[in-house]
Short mmCIF file of C-alpha atoms in Angstrom, two decimals:
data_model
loop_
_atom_site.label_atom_id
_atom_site.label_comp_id
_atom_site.label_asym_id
_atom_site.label_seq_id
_atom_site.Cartn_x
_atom_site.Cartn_y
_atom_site.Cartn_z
CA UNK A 1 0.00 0.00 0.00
CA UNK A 2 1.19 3.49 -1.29
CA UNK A 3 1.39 6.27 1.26
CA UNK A 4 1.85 9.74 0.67
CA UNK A 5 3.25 12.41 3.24
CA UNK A 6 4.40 16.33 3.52
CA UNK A 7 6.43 17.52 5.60
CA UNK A 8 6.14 21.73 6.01
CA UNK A 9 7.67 24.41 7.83
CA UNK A 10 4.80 26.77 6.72
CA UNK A 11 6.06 29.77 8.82
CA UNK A 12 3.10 31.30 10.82
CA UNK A 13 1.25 30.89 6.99
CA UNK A 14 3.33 34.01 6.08
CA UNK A 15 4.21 33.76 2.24
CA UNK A 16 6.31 36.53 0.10
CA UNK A 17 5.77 38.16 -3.68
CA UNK A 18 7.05 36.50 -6.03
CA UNK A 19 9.23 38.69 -7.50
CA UNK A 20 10.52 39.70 -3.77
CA UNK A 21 13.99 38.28 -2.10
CA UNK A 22 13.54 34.82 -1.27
CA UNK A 23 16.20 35.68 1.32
CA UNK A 24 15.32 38.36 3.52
CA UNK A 25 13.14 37.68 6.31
CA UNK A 26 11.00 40.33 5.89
CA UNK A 27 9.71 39.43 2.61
CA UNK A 28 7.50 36.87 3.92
CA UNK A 29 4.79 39.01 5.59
CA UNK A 30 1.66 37.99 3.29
CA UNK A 31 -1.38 36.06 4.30
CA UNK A 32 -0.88 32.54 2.80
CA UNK A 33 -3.54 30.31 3.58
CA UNK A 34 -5.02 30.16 0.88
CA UNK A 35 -1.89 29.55 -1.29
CA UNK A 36 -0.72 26.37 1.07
CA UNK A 37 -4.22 24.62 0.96
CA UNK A 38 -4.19 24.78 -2.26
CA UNK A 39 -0.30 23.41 -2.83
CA UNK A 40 -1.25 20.57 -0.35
CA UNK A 41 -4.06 20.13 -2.21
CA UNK A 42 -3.04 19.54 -5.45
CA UNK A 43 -0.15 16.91 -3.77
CA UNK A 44 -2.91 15.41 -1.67
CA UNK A 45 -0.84 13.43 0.98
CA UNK A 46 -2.33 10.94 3.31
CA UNK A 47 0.02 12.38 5.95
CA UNK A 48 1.09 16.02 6.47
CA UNK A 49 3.10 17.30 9.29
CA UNK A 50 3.77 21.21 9.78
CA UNK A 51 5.75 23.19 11.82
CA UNK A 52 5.23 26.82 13.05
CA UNK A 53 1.91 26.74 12.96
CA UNK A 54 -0.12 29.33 14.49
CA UNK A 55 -3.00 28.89 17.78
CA UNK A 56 -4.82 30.95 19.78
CA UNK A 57 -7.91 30.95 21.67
CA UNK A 58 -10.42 31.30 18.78
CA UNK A 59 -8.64 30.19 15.83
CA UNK A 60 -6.04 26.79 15.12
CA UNK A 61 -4.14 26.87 11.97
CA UNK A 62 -3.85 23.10 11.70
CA UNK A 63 -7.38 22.68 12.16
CA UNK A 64 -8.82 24.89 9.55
CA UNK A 65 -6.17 23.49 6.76
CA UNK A 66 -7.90 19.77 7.83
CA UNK A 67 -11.18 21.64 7.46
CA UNK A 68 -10.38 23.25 4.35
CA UNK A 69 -9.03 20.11 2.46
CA UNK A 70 -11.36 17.60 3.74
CA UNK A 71 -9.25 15.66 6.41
CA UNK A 72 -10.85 14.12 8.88
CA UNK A 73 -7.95 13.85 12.02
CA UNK A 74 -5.55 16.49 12.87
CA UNK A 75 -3.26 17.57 16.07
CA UNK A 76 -1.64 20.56 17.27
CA UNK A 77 1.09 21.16 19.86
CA UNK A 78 1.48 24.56 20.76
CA UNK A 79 5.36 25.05 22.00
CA UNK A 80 5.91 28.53 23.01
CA UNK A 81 4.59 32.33 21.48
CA UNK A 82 5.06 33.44 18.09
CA UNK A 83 7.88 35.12 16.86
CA UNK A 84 5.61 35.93 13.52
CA UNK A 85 3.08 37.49 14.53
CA UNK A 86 2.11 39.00 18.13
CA UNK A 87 -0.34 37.14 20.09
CA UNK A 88 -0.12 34.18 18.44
CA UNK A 89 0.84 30.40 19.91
CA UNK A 90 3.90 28.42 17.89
CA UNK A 91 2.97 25.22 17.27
CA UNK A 92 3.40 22.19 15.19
CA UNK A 93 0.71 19.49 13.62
CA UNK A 94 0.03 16.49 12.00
CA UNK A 95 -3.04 16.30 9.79
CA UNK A 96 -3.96 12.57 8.54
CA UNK A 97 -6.63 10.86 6.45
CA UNK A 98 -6.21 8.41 8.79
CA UNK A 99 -7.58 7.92 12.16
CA UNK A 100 -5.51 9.32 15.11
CA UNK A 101 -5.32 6.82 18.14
CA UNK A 102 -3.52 8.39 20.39
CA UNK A 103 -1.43 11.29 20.93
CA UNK A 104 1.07 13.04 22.74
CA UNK A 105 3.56 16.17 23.52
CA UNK A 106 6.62 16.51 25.31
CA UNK A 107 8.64 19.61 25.79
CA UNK A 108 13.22 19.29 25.05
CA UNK A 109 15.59 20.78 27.08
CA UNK A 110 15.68 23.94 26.46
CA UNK A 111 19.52 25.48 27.20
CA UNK A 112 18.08 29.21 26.68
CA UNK A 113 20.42 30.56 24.26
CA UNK A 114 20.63 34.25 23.77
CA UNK A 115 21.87 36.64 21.23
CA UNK A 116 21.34 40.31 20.16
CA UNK A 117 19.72 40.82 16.48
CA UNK A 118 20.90 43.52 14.61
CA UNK A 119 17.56 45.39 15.60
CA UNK A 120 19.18 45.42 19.08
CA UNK A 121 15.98 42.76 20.14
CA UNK A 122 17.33 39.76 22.25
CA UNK A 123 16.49 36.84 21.44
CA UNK A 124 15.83 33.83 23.46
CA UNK A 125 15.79 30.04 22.15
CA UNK A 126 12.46 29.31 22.09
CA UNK A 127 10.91 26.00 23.95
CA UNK A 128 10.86 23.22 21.49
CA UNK A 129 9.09 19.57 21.53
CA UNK A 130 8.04 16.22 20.11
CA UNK A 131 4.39 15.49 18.81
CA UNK A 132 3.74 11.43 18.45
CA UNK A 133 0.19 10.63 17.05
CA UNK A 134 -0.41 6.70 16.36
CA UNK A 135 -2.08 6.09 13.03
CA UNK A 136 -4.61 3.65 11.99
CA UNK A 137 -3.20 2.74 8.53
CA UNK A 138 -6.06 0.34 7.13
CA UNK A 139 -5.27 -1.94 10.38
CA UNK A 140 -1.44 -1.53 11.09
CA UNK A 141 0.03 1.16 13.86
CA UNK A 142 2.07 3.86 12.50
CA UNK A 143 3.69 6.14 15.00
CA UNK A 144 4.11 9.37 13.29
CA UNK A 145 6.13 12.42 14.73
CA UNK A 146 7.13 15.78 14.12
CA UNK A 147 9.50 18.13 15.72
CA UNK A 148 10.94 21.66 15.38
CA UNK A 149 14.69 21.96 17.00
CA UNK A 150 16.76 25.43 18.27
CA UNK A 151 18.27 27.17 15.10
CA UNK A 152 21.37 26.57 16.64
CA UNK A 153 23.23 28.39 13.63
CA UNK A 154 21.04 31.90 14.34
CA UNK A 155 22.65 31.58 18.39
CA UNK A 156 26.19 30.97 17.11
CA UNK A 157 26.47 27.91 18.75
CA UNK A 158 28.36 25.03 17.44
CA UNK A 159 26.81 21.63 17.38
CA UNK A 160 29.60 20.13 19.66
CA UNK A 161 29.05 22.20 22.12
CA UNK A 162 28.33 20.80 25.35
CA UNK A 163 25.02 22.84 25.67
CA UNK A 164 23.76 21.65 22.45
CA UNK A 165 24.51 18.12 23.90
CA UNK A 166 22.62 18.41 27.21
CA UNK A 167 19.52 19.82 24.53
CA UNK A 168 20.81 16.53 21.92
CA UNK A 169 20.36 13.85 24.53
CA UNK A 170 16.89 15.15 25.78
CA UNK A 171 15.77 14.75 21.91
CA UNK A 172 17.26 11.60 21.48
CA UNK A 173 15.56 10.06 24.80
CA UNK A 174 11.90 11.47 23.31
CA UNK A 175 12.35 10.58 20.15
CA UNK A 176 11.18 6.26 20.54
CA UNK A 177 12.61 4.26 17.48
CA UNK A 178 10.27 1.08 19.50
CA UNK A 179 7.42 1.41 17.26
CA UNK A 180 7.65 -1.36 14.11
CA UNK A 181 6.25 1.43 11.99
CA UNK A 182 7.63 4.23 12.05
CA UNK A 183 7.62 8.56 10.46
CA UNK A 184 9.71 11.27 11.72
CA UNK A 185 9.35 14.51 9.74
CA UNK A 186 10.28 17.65 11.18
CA UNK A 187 12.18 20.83 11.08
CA UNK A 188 15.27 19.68 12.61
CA UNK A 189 17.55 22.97 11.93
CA UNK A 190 20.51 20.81 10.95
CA UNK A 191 22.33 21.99 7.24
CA UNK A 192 23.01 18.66 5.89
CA UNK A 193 22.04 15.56 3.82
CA UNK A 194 21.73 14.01 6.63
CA UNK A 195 20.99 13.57 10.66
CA UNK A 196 23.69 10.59 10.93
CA UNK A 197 26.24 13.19 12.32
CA UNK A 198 23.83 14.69 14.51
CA UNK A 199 21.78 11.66 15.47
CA UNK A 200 23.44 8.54 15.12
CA UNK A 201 21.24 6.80 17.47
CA UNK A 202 17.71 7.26 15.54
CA UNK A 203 19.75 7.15 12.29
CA UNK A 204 20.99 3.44 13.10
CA UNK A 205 17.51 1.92 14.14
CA UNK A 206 15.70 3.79 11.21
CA UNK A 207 16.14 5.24 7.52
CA UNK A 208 16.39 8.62 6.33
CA UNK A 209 15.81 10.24 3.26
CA UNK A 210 18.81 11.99 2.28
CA UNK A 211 18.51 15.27 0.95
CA UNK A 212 19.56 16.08 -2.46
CA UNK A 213 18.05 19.40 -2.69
CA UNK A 214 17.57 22.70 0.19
CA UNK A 215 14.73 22.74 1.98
CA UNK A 216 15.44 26.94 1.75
CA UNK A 217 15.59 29.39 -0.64
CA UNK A 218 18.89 29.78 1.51
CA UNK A 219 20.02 26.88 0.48
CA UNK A 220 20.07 24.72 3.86
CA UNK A 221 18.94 21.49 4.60
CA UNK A 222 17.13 21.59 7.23
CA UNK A 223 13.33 19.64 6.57
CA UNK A 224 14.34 16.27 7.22
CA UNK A 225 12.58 12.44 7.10
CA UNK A 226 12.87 9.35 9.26
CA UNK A 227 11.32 6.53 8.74
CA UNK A 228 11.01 2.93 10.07
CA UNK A 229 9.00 -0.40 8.95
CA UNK A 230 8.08 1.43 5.29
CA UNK A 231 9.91 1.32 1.92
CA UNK A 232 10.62 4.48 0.92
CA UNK A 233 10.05 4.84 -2.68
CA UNK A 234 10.74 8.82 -3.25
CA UNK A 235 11.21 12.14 -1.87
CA UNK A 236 10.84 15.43 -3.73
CA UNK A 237 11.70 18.89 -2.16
CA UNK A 238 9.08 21.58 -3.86
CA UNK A 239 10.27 24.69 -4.54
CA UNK A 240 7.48 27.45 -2.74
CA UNK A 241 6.72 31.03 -1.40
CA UNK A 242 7.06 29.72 1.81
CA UNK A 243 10.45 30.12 4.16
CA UNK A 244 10.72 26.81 3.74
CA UNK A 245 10.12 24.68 0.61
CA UNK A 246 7.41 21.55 1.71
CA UNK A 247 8.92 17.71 1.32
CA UNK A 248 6.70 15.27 -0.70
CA UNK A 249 7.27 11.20 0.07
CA UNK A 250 6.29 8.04 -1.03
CA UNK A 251 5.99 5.06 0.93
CA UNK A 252 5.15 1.44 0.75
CA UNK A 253 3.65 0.39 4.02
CA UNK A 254 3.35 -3.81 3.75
#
């Protein structure tokens, strides 16, 4: 059985001109809704996991993309307070086809980097976490997570440094490879093919799809997929308006 998934960093919803610089941060200041239903849409994935998605009291991000496209389950973790927009709750979701068991959200060490932004603002490394829903797939369990990790790079920190490692081991503990079936996608802020350097233990109990293309219009890597129990049959990075460019998979569950 064919499965398809998505995994997108859709950045508050925020999307920039076309013609703008794909670069500069604040090019991406216009409402995009619209513009990502209809992208997921047209891919139509079984699975979809997003990250820095937006929550409040009255209105959930996640939940009105499931709406909008006709999905029937969906999840949202809200993590900490928007850096997008003021007011707003950052969160992260996974939106299925498939029935949603069970669920649940745990926060990472958070080592509480600092640095001053050219504005003269300070920032402060926001709280991150894991989101584990267990699908129904047409009978068989699949465990399906989705995380967003500290942008170490924007703090200056190095990933061998010892902070990063107290904030390393609290993913790797979260993260539970146990599962026979298993999909990790997530926005893992790590700039390489890759998470075998940065998490050898998850990389040697599961696969990964390495990536060929950015997942930026900065050219990083940093979208990444992990999967378990599946045969992965192909990935595609698609280029977007979006901050980050949205990761399309196949899969063969048995």
């Amino acid at each position: 059985m064919k499965i398809v998934t998505l995994q997108w960093n859709i950045g508050g919803g925020k999307i920039r001109e076309v013609n703008s610089d794909p670069g500069g941060e604040s090019s991406y200041s216009l409402e995009g809704f619209d513009y990502i239903a209809d992208l997921i849409g047209k891919l139509s994935p079984a699975i979809i996991t997003l990250v820095e998605t937006h929550a409040n009291d009255t209105k959930i991000q996640a939940e009105d993309l499931a709406k909008a496209l006709g999905y029937g389950y969906w999840i949202n973790d809200v993590y900490d307070q928007s850096h997008i927009v003021q007011g707003m709750g950052l969160g992260q979701a996974i939106i299925s086809r498939f029935p949603i068991t069970s669920h649940n959200f745990g926060l990472f060490f958070n080592p509480k980097f600092e640095v001053v932004r050219p504005n003269g603002e300070t920032w402060i490394s926001h709280n991150k976490g894991l989101t584990t829903g267990v699908l129904d797939v047409e009978g068989q369990e699949l465990a399906v997570m989705t995380l967003h990790l500290i942008p170490f790079r924007k703090f200056g920190v190095a990933l061998d440094d010892p902070r990063v490692e107290l904030a390393r081991k609290s993913i790797v503990e979260m993260i539970k490879t146990e599962p026979e079936k298993l999909l990790l996608q997530g926005d893992f802020n790590v700039d390489d093919p890759s998470l075998k350097g940065f998490l050898p233990e998850i990389i040697a109990k599961c696969g990964e799809v390495l990536l060929e293309k950015p997942t930026t219009p900065k050219g990083r890597r940093y979208d990444h997929v992990v999967y378990k129990g599946m045969k992965h049959i192909k990935s595609e990075v698609i280029e977007s308006l979006t901050d980050h460019f949205p990761v399309y998979s196949e899969f063969d569950i048995a």
